[in-house]
CSV table of C-alpha atoms in Angstrom, one decimal:
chain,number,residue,atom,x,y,z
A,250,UNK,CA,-13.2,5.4,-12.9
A,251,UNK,CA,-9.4,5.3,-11.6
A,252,UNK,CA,-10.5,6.1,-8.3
A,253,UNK,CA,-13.0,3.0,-8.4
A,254,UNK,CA,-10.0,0.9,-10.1
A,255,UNK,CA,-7.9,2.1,-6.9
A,256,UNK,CA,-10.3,1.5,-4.1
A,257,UNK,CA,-11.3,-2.5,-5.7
A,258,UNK,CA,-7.5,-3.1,-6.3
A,259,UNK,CA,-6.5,-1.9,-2.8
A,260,UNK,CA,-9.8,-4.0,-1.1
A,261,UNK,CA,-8.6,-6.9,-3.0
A,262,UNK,CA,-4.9,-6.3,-1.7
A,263,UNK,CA,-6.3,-6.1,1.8
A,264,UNK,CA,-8.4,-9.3,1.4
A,265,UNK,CA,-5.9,-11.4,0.5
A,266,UNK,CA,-3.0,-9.8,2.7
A,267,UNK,CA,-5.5,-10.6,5.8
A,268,UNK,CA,-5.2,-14.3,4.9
A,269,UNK,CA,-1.9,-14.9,3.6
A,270,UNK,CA,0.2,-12.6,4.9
A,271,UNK,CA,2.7,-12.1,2.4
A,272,UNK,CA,5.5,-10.2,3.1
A,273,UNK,CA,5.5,-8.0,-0.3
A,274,UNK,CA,3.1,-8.0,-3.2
A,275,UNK,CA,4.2,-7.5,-7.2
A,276,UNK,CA,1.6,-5.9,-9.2
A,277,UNK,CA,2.4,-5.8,-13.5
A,278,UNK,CA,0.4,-4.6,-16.1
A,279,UNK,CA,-0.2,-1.4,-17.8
A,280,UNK,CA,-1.5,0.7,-14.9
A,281,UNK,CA,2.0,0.1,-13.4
A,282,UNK,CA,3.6,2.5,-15.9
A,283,UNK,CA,1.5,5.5,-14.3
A,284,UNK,CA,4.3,7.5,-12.2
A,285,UNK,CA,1.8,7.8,-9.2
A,286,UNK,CA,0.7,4.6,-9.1
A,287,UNK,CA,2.1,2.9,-6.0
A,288,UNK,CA,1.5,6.5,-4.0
A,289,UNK,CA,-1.9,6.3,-5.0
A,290,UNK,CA,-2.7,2.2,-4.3
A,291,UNK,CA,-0.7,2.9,-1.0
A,292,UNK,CA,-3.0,5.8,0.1
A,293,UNK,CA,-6.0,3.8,-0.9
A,294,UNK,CA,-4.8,0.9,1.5
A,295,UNK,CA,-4.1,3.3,4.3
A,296,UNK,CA,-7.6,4.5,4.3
A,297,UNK,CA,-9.0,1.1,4.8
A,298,UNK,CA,-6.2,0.1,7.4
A,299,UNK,CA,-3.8,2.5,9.0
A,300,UNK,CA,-1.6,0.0,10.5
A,301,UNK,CA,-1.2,-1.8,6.8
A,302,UNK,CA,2.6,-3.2,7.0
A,303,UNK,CA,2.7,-5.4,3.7
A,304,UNK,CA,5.0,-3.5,0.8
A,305,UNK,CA,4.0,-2.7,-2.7
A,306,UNK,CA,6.2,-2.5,-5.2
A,307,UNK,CA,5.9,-3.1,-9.4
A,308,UNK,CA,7.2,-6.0,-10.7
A,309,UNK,CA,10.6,-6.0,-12.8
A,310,UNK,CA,8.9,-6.1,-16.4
A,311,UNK,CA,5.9,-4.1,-15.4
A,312,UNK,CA,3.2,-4.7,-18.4
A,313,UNK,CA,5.0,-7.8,-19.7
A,314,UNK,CA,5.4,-9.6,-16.4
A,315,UNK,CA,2.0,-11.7,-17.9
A,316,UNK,CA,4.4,-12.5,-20.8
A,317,UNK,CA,7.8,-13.5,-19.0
A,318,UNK,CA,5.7,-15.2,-16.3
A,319,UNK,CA,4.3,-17.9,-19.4
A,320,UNK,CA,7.4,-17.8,-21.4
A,321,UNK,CA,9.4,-19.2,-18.0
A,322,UNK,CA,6.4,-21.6,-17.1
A,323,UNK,CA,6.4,-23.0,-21.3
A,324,UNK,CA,10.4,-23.1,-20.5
A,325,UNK,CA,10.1,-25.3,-17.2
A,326,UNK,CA,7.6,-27.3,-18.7
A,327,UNK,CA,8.9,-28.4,-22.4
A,328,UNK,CA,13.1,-27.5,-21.8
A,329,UNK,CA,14.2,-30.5,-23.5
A,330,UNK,CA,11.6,-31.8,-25.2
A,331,UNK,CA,11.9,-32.1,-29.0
A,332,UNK,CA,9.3,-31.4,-31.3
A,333,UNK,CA,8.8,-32.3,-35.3
């Protein structure tokens, strides 16, 4: 099963790397709390491209990055709005 999770995730990575092109990906969540995950995800990538450039890294608040990410979008969107 992780080996399936790590060869869909590093597919999906490659998909949408090929399009956009982003210079580095986050990835947050629970799975990013497993010492070996980036080795693993990178290893995954390099088997399906061996030229892959784009870096991997975890984000800051690995499995609350979901969390922080709405509290800052609720914060943007009602900061100064008053409610009764």
């Amino acid at each position: 099963m992780v080996e399936t999770f790590y060869q869909s995730l590093a597919i999906g990575i490659y998909n949408i790397t090929s399009v956009l092109n982003p210079e580095k990906i986050l990835i947050g969540g629970g799975i990013t709390d497993r010492p070996t995950f980036i080795k693993e995800l990178e290893q995954h990538l390099h088997y399906i491209d061996q030229v892959f450039n784009t870096r991997i890294d975890t984000c800051h608040f690995k499995n609350d990055a979901g969390l922080v990410g709405a509290l800052a979008q609720h914060l943007s969107k009602y900061q100064g709005v008053v409610t009764k």
